Amino acid sequence: MKDVVFALGWVQSQKFDLDPALRVPLATALADYAPDVHEMLAGLDNEYIVNAGDNKSPWEADGTYHLSVWNSVLTETLRAVAVDPQAYALLRMAETHIAAAQLAAVPADANGVDLSLPPTKNARALGILDGIADTAVSQDAQEVRKWNTTVFDRLFTEKADQSEPAGRLTATWLHELKSTPEQQRAERLRAQGPDMARTWAQTRAMDEQTRQKLLAEVADSARNAHEEMKH
């Protein structure tokens, strides 16, 4: 999988057009590596940084093999895949499940960086996916609407297991997105990181000052990541 992503990422920089038939299968394969994609998008885990080179093999940790590639290679590959809205929705939903799991795993007594890092990492990863969507979609307004409609139709087919905290977070976010007027959904999608963090913060014993500071950091993380993808 690492070799495939490197090959596509390097070729994409030369404006190679990925075969449309490969976009959904590649997104499906990448979704199987969702925890790794999450860490690569966030770009904050040193283990993923040091193992990102093309000469670095996958490594084992906690009984699972992990892989990493350079951020530029990953984002170029994701841009090529995301041209297909079904493929983008698969990637977005995979990241949503990981983001919810990261929030649900934060200990009840966490504070400081242990409290703030998971939601800010989520917001950064989702913000980069927002930027990838911007560059993957045609600038034609009609095509943008068609692409967005397909993405939302796919997202709304997702069923979350509400018997556990991560599933409830996912289900709440999907419900809020679906309840948003259609013409405002694209903008609401770009607020996913802050929206999920807000819902999560409401379930925790957190004073108002801590909550407001945390949500401001999350919003900054999402905005900065999105802006990075424009350059």
mmCIF file of N, CA and C in Angstrom, residues 76-164:
data_model
loop_
_atom_site.group_PDB
_atom_site.id
_atom_site.type_symbol
_atom_site.label_atom_id
_atom_site.label_comp_id
_atom_site.label_asym_id
_atom_site.label_seq_id
_atom_site.Cartn_x
_atom_site.Cartn_y
_atom_site.Cartn_z
ATOM 1 N N GLU A 76 -1.315 14.583 -2.354
ATOM 2 C CA GLU A 76 -1.463 14.512 -3.814
ATOM 3 C C GLU A 76 -2.267 13.279 -4.219
ATOM 4 N N THR A 77 -2.026 12.167 -3.536
ATOM 5 C CA THR A 77 -2.800 10.958 -3.814
ATOM 6 C C THR A 77 -4.266 11.167 -3.457
ATOM 7 N N LEU A 78 -4.524 11.769 -2.304
ATOM 8 C CA LEU A 78 -5.907 12.001 -1.887
ATOM 9 C C LEU A 78 -6.617 12.970 -2.827
ATOM 10 N N ARG A 79 -5.901 13.956 -3.341
ATOM 11 C CA ARG A 79 -6.510 14.874 -4.315
ATOM 12 C C ARG A 79 -6.979 14.115 -5.555
ATOM 13 N N ALA A 80 -6.137 13.208 -6.026
ATOM 14 C CA ALA A 80 -6.489 12.436 -7.218
ATOM 15 C C ALA A 80 -7.686 11.536 -6.951
ATOM 16 N N VAL A 81 -7.743 10.948 -5.770
ATOM 17 C CA VAL A 81 -8.843 10.070 -5.402
ATOM 18 C C VAL A 81 -10.131 10.856 -5.220
ATOM 19 N N ALA A 82 -10.027 12.035 -4.592
ATOM 20 C CA ALA A 82 -11.200 12.818 -4.185
ATOM 21 C C ALA A 82 -11.966 13.432 -5.347
ATOM 22 N N VAL A 83 -11.418 13.372 -6.544
ATOM 23 C CA VAL A 83 -12.167 13.852 -7.708
ATOM 24 C C VAL A 83 -13.495 13.108 -7.804
ATOM 25 N N ASP A 84 -13.502 11.848 -7.389
ATOM 26 C CA ASP A 84 -14.740 11.062 -7.331
ATOM 27 C C ASP A 84 -15.405 11.328 -5.984
ATOM 28 N N PRO A 85 -16.608 11.899 -5.963
ATOM 29 C CA PRO A 85 -17.248 12.242 -4.691
ATOM 30 C C PRO A 85 -17.550 11.026 -3.816
ATOM 31 N N GLN A 86 -17.817 9.877 -4.443
ATOM 32 C CA GLN A 86 -18.032 8.662 -3.656
ATOM 33 C C GLN A 86 -16.747 8.278 -2.918
ATOM 34 N N ALA A 87 -15.621 8.415 -3.602
ATOM 35 C CA ALA A 87 -14.329 8.098 -2.994
ATOM 36 C C ALA A 87 -14.026 9.070 -1.855
ATOM 37 N N TYR A 88 -14.298 10.356 -2.093
ATOM 38 C CA TYR A 88 -14.051 11.347 -1.041
ATOM 39 C C TYR A 88 -14.923 11.066 0.176
ATOM 40 N N ALA A 89 -16.177 10.716 -0.041
ATOM 41 C CA ALA A 89 -17.086 10.429 1.075
ATOM 42 C C ALA A 89 -16.594 9.230 1.880
ATOM 43 N N LEU A 90 -16.045 8.230 1.213
ATOM 44 C CA LEU A 90 -15.482 7.081 1.919
ATOM 45 C C LEU A 90 -14.340 7.519 2.835
ATOM 46 N N LEU A 91 -13.449 8.353 2.302
ATOM 47 C CA LEU A 91 -12.324 8.849 3.098
ATOM 48 C C LEU A 91 -12.809 9.720 4.259
ATOM 49 N N ARG A 92 -13.794 10.557 3.981
ATOM 50 C CA ARG A 92 -14.311 11.465 5.004
ATOM 51 C C ARG A 92 -14.982 10.675 6.126
ATOM 52 N N MET A 93 -15.720 9.651 5.769
ATOM 53 C CA MET A 93 -16.412 8.866 6.786
ATOM 54 C C MET A 93 -15.423 8.058 7.604
ATOM 55 N N ALA A 94 -14.389 7.540 6.971
ATOM 56 C CA ALA A 94 -13.363 6.801 7.711
ATOM 57 C C ALA A 94 -12.685 7.709 8.736
ATOM 58 N N GLU A 95 -12.369 8.926 8.328
ATOM 59 C CA GLU A 95 -11.761 9.887 9.257
ATOM 60 C C GLU A 95 -12.739 10.278 10.355
ATOM 61 N N THR A 96 -14.012 10.372 10.032
ATOM 62 C CA THR A 96 -15.029 10.699 11.041
ATOM 63 C C THR A 96 -15.067 9.647 12.142
ATOM 64 N N HIS A 97 -15.036 8.380 11.752
ATOM 65 C CA HIS A 97 -15.059 7.306 12.750
ATOM 66 C C HIS A 97 -13.807 7.339 13.634
ATOM 67 N N ILE A 98 -12.662 7.605 13.026
ATOM 68 C CA ILE A 98 -11.429 7.691 13.817
ATOM 69 C C ILE A 98 -11.476 8.891 14.754
ATOM 70 N N ALA A 99 -11.948 10.024 14.244
ATOM 71 C CA ALA A 99 -12.030 11.232 15.069
ATOM 72 C C ALA A 99 -12.935 11.001 16.275
ATOM 73 N N ALA A 100 -14.074 10.364 16.047
ATOM 74 C CA ALA A 100 -14.993 10.085 17.153
ATOM 75 C C ALA A 100 -14.362 9.142 18.163
ATOM 76 N N ALA A 101 -13.638 8.135 17.668
ATOM 77 C CA ALA A 101 -12.978 7.185 18.569
ATOM 78 C C ALA A 101 -11.892 7.873 19.397
ATOM 79 N N GLN A 102 -11.168 8.806 18.769
ATOM 80 C CA GLN A 102 -10.123 9.536 19.496
ATOM 81 C C GLN A 102 -10.727 10.359 20.631
ATOM 82 N N LEU A 103 -11.849 10.998 20.382
ATOM 83 C CA LEU A 103 -12.505 11.796 21.416
ATOM 84 C C LEU A 103 -13.057 10.908 22.528
ATOM 85 N N ALA A 104 -13.687 9.820 22.148
ATOM 86 C CA ALA A 104 -14.286 8.927 23.135
ATOM 87 C C ALA A 104 -13.248 8.297 24.050
ATOM 88 N N ALA A 105 -12.007 8.190 23.567
ATOM 89 C CA ALA A 105 -10.950 7.538 24.346
ATOM 90 C C ALA A 105 -10.267 8.481 25.340
ATOM 91 N N VAL A 106 -10.572 9.781 25.304
ATOM 92 C CA VAL A 106 -9.938 10.718 26.231
ATOM 93 C C VAL A 106 -10.417 10.427 27.653
ATOM 94 N N PRO A 107 -9.506 10.178 28.595
ATOM 95 C CA PRO A 107 -9.916 9.866 29.975
ATOM 96 C C PRO A 107 -10.743 10.990 30.598
ATOM 97 N N ALA A 108 -11.629 10.627 31.487
ATOM 98 C CA ALA A 108 -12.523 11.603 32.114
ATOM 99 C C ALA A 108 -11.763 12.659 32.899
ATOM 100 N N ASP A 109 -10.576 12.307 33.425
ATOM 101 C CA ASP A 109 -9.808 13.254 34.239
ATOM 102 C C ASP A 109 -8.702 13.953 33.446
ATOM 103 N N ALA A 110 -8.720 13.843 32.125
ATOM 104 C CA ALA A 110 -7.678 14.465 31.306
ATOM 105 C C ALA A 110 -7.732 15.984 31.411
ATOM 106 N N ASN A 111 -6.569 16.602 31.359
ATOM 107 C CA ASN A 111 -6.489 18.058 31.324
ATOM 108 C C ASN A 111 -5.264 18.464 30.523
ATOM 109 N N GLY A 112 -5.100 19.766 30.315
ATOM 110 C CA GLY A 112 -3.958 20.258 29.557
ATOM 111 C C GLY A 112 -3.893 19.676 28.168
ATOM 112 N N VAL A 113 -2.683 19.277 27.745
ATOM 113 C CA VAL A 113 -2.498 18.777 26.379
ATOM 114 C C VAL A 113 -3.219 17.449 26.171
ATOM 115 N N ASP A 114 -3.358 16.646 27.225
ATOM 116 C CA ASP A 114 -4.072 15.375 27.090
ATOM 117 C C ASP A 114 -5.543 15.596 26.724
ATOM 118 N N LEU A 115 -6.071 16.726 27.139
ATOM 119 C CA LEU A 115 -7.462 17.075 26.823
ATOM 120 C C LEU A 115 -7.567 17.745 25.459
ATOM 121 N N SER A 116 -6.633 18.608 25.136
ATOM 122 C CA SER A 116 -6.746 19.431 23.924
ATOM 123 C C SER A 116 -6.208 18.768 22.659
ATOM 124 N N LEU A 117 -5.241 17.855 22.809
ATOM 125 C CA LEU A 117 -4.592 17.303 21.613
ATOM 126 C C LEU A 117 -5.539 16.497 20.724
ATOM 127 N N PRO A 118 -6.334 15.565 21.251
ATOM 128 C CA PRO A 118 -7.209 14.789 20.354
ATOM 129 C C PRO A 118 -8.162 15.645 19.518
ATOM 130 N N PRO A 119 -8.903 16.599 20.101
ATOM 131 C CA PRO A 119 -9.807 17.384 19.253
ATOM 132 C C PRO A 119 -9.083 18.315 18.288
ATOM 133 N N THR A 120 -7.913 18.828 18.666
ATOM 134 C CA THR A 120 -7.189 19.705 17.738
ATOM 135 C C THR A 120 -6.566 18.895 16.603
ATOM 136 N N LYS A 121 -6.097 17.673 16.888
ATOM 137 C CA LYS A 121 -5.595 16.798 15.823
ATOM 138 C C LYS A 121 -6.723 16.430 14.867
ATOM 139 N N ASN A 122 -7.884 16.100 15.420
ATOM 140 C CA ASN A 122 -9.040 15.789 14.571
ATOM 141 C C ASN A 122 -9.349 16.952 13.632
ATOM 142 N N ALA A 123 -9.385 18.142 14.203
ATOM 143 C CA ALA A 123 -9.728 19.328 13.413
ATOM 144 C C ALA A 123 -8.696 19.569 12.322
ATOM 145 N N ARG A 124 -7.443 19.297 12.626
ATOM 146 C CA ARG A 124 -6.392 19.484 11.624
ATOM 147 C C ARG A 124 -6.559 18.479 10.475
ATOM 148 N N ALA A 125 -6.791 17.213 10.817
ATOM 149 C CA ALA A 125 -6.953 16.196 9.786
ATOM 150 C C ALA A 125 -8.168 16.498 8.906
ATOM 151 N N LEU A 126 -9.269 16.871 9.535
ATOM 152 C CA LEU A 126 -10.483 17.190 8.775
ATOM 153 C C LEU A 126 -10.306 18.471 7.966
ATOM 154 N N GLY A 127 -9.570 19.432 8.497
ATOM 155 C CA GLY A 127 -9.305 20.668 7.758
ATOM 156 C C GLY A 127 -8.495 20.413 6.500
ATOM 157 N N ILE A 128 -7.549 19.481 6.575
ATOM 158 C CA ILE A 128 -6.775 19.126 5.386
ATOM 159 C C ILE A 128 -7.673 18.450 4.357
ATOM 160 N N LEU A 129 -8.591 17.587 4.820
ATOM 161 C CA LEU A 129 -9.546 16.983 3.889
ATOM 162 C C LEU A 129 -10.436 18.042 3.248
ATOM 163 N N ASP A 130 -10.772 19.102 3.989
ATOM 164 C CA ASP A 130 -11.533 20.213 3.406
ATOM 165 C C ASP A 130 -10.741 20.858 2.271
ATOM 166 N N GLY A 131 -9.466 21.086 2.516
ATOM 167 C CA GLY A 131 -8.619 21.693 1.490
ATOM 168 C C GLY A 131 -8.448 20.801 0.277
ATOM 169 N N ILE A 132 -8.351 19.491 0.516
ATOM 170 C CA ILE A 132 -8.258 18.540 -0.591
ATOM 171 C C ILE A 132 -9.529 18.590 -1.434
ATOM 172 N N ALA A 133 -10.674 18.698 -0.780
ATOM 173 C CA ALA A 133 -11.936 18.801 -1.517
ATOM 174 C C ALA A 133 -11.953 20.048 -2.394
ATOM 175 N N ASP A 134 -11.461 21.154 -1.871
ATOM 176 C CA ASP A 134 -11.445 22.406 -2.641
ATOM 177 C C ASP A 134 -10.700 22.246 -3.959
ATOM 178 N N THR A 135 -9.579 21.526 -3.913
ATOM 179 C CA THR A 135 -8.749 21.400 -5.111
ATOM 180 C C THR A 135 -9.182 20.244 -6.002
ATOM 181 N N ALA A 136 -9.970 19.320 -5.456
ATOM 182 C CA ALA A 136 -10.396 18.163 -6.241
ATOM 183 C C ALA A 136 -11.604 18.460 -7.103
ATOM 184 N N VAL A 137 -12.387 19.473 -6.697
ATOM 185 C CA VAL A 137 -13.650 19.757 -7.370
ATOM 186 C C VAL A 137 -13.458 20.810 -8.459
ATOM 187 N N SER A 138 -14.165 20.623 -9.554
ATOM 188 C CA SER A 138 -14.183 21.630 -10.615
ATOM 189 C C SER A 138 -14.670 22.966 -10.064
ATOM 190 N N GLN A 139 -14.247 24.039 -10.658
ATOM 191 C CA GLN A 139 -14.678 25.368 -10.219
ATOM 192 C C GLN A 139 -16.047 25.750 -10.778
ATOM 193 N N ASP A 140 -16.594 24.907 -11.653
ATOM 194 C CA ASP A 140 -17.926 25.155 -12.192
ATOM 195 C C ASP A 140 -18.958 24.956 -11.097
ATOM 196 N N ALA A 141 -19.799 25.962 -10.863
ATOM 197 C CA ALA A 141 -20.740 25.935 -9.738
ATOM 198 C C ALA A 141 -21.676 24.736 -9.803
ATOM 199 N N GLN A 142 -22.140 24.405 -11.000
ATOM 200 C CA GLN A 142 -23.050 23.273 -11.143
ATOM 201 C C GLN A 142 -22.347 21.963 -10.792
ATOM 202 N N GLU A 143 -21.094 21.832 -11.234
ATOM 203 C CA GLU A 143 -20.338 20.624 -10.920
ATOM 204 C C GLU A 143 -20.059 20.520 -9.428
ATOM 205 N N VAL A 144 -19.787 21.656 -8.781
ATOM 206 C CA VAL A 144 -19.552 21.668 -7.335
ATOM 207 C C VAL A 144 -20.793 21.188 -6.596
ATOM 208 N N ARG A 145 -21.948 21.700 -6.996
ATOM 209 C CA ARG A 145 -23.202 21.281 -6.354
ATOM 210 C C ARG A 145 -23.435 19.783 -6.537
ATOM 211 N N LYS A 146 -23.184 19.294 -7.742
ATOM 212 C CA LYS A 146 -23.378 17.872 -8.027
ATOM 213 C C LYS A 146 -22.422 17.023 -7.177
ATOM 214 N N TRP A 147 -21.165 17.458 -7.089
ATOM 215 C CA TRP A 147 -20.164 16.743 -6.289
ATOM 216 C C TRP A 147 -20.588 16.724 -4.821
ATOM 217 N N ASN A 148 -20.969 17.880 -4.298
ATOM 218 C CA ASN A 148 -21.382 17.963 -2.892
ATOM 219 C C ASN A 148 -22.600 17.088 -2.606
ATOM 220 N N THR A 149 -23.579 17.112 -3.496
ATOM 221 C CA THR A 149 -24.783 16.312 -3.304
ATOM 222 C C THR A 149 -24.445 14.831 -3.203
ATOM 223 N N THR A 150 -23.538 14.373 -4.056
ATOM 224 C CA THR A 150 -23.140 12.965 -4.033
ATOM 225 C C THR A 150 -22.422 12.629 -2.730
ATOM 226 N N VAL A 151 -21.561 13.530 -2.281
ATOM 227 C CA VAL A 151 -20.858 13.313 -1.011
ATOM 228 C C VAL A 151 -21.853 13.184 0.137
ATOM 229 N N PHE A 152 -22.787 14.122 0.216
ATOM 230 C CA PHE A 152 -23.741 14.101 1.329
ATOM 231 C C PHE A 152 -24.657 12.880 1.254
ATOM 232 N N ASP A 153 -25.092 12.518 0.052
ATOM 233 C CA ASP A 153 -25.933 11.331 -0.091
ATOM 234 C C ASP A 153 -25.214 10.097 0.450
ATOM 235 N N ARG A 154 -23.923 9.999 0.190
ATOM 236 C CA ARG A 154 -23.146 8.854 0.696
ATOM 237 C C ARG A 154 -22.974 8.940 2.214
ATOM 238 N N LEU A 155 -22.667 10.105 2.730
ATOM 239 C CA LEU A 155 -22.493 10.250 4.177
ATOM 240 C C LEU A 155 -23.759 9.875 4.925
ATOM 241 N N PHE A 156 -24.897 10.264 4.384
ATOM 242 C CA PHE A 156 -26.160 10.047 5.090
ATOM 243 C C PHE A 156 -26.626 8.595 5.067
ATOM 244 N N THR A 157 -25.949 7.749 4.303
ATOM 245 C CA THR A 157 -26.276 6.314 4.343
ATOM 246 C C THR A 157 -25.569 5.619 5.500
ATOM 247 N N GLU A 158 -24.642 6.321 6.137
ATOM 248 C CA GLU A 158 -23.843 5.704 7.201
ATOM 249 C C GLU A 158 -24.690 5.449 8.448
ATOM 250 N N LYS A 159 -24.489 4.275 9.040
ATOM 251 C CA LYS A 159 -25.168 3.916 10.286
ATOM 252 C C LYS A 159 -24.129 3.821 11.396
ATOM 253 N N ALA A 160 -24.346 4.567 12.468
ATOM 254 C CA ALA A 160 -23.414 4.555 13.585
ATOM 255 C C ALA A 160 -24.003 3.772 14.746
ATOM 256 N N ASP A 161 -23.159 3.015 15.421
ATOM 257 C CA ASP A 161 -23.582 2.233 16.581
ATOM 258 C C ASP A 161 -23.693 3.156 17.792
ATOM 259 N N GLN A 162 -24.914 3.500 18.146
ATOM 260 C CA GLN A 162 -25.120 4.459 19.227
ATOM 261 C C GLN A 162 -25.095 3.834 20.614
ATOM 262 N N SER A 163 -24.711 2.573 20.697
ATOM 263 C CA SER A 163 -24.591 1.930 22.000
ATOM 264 C C SER A 163 -23.267 2.274 22.678
ATOM 265 N N GLU A 164 -22.374 2.935 21.946
ATOM 266 C CA GLU A 164 -21.087 3.325 22.537
ATOM 267 C C GLU A 164 -20.786 4.781 22.191
#
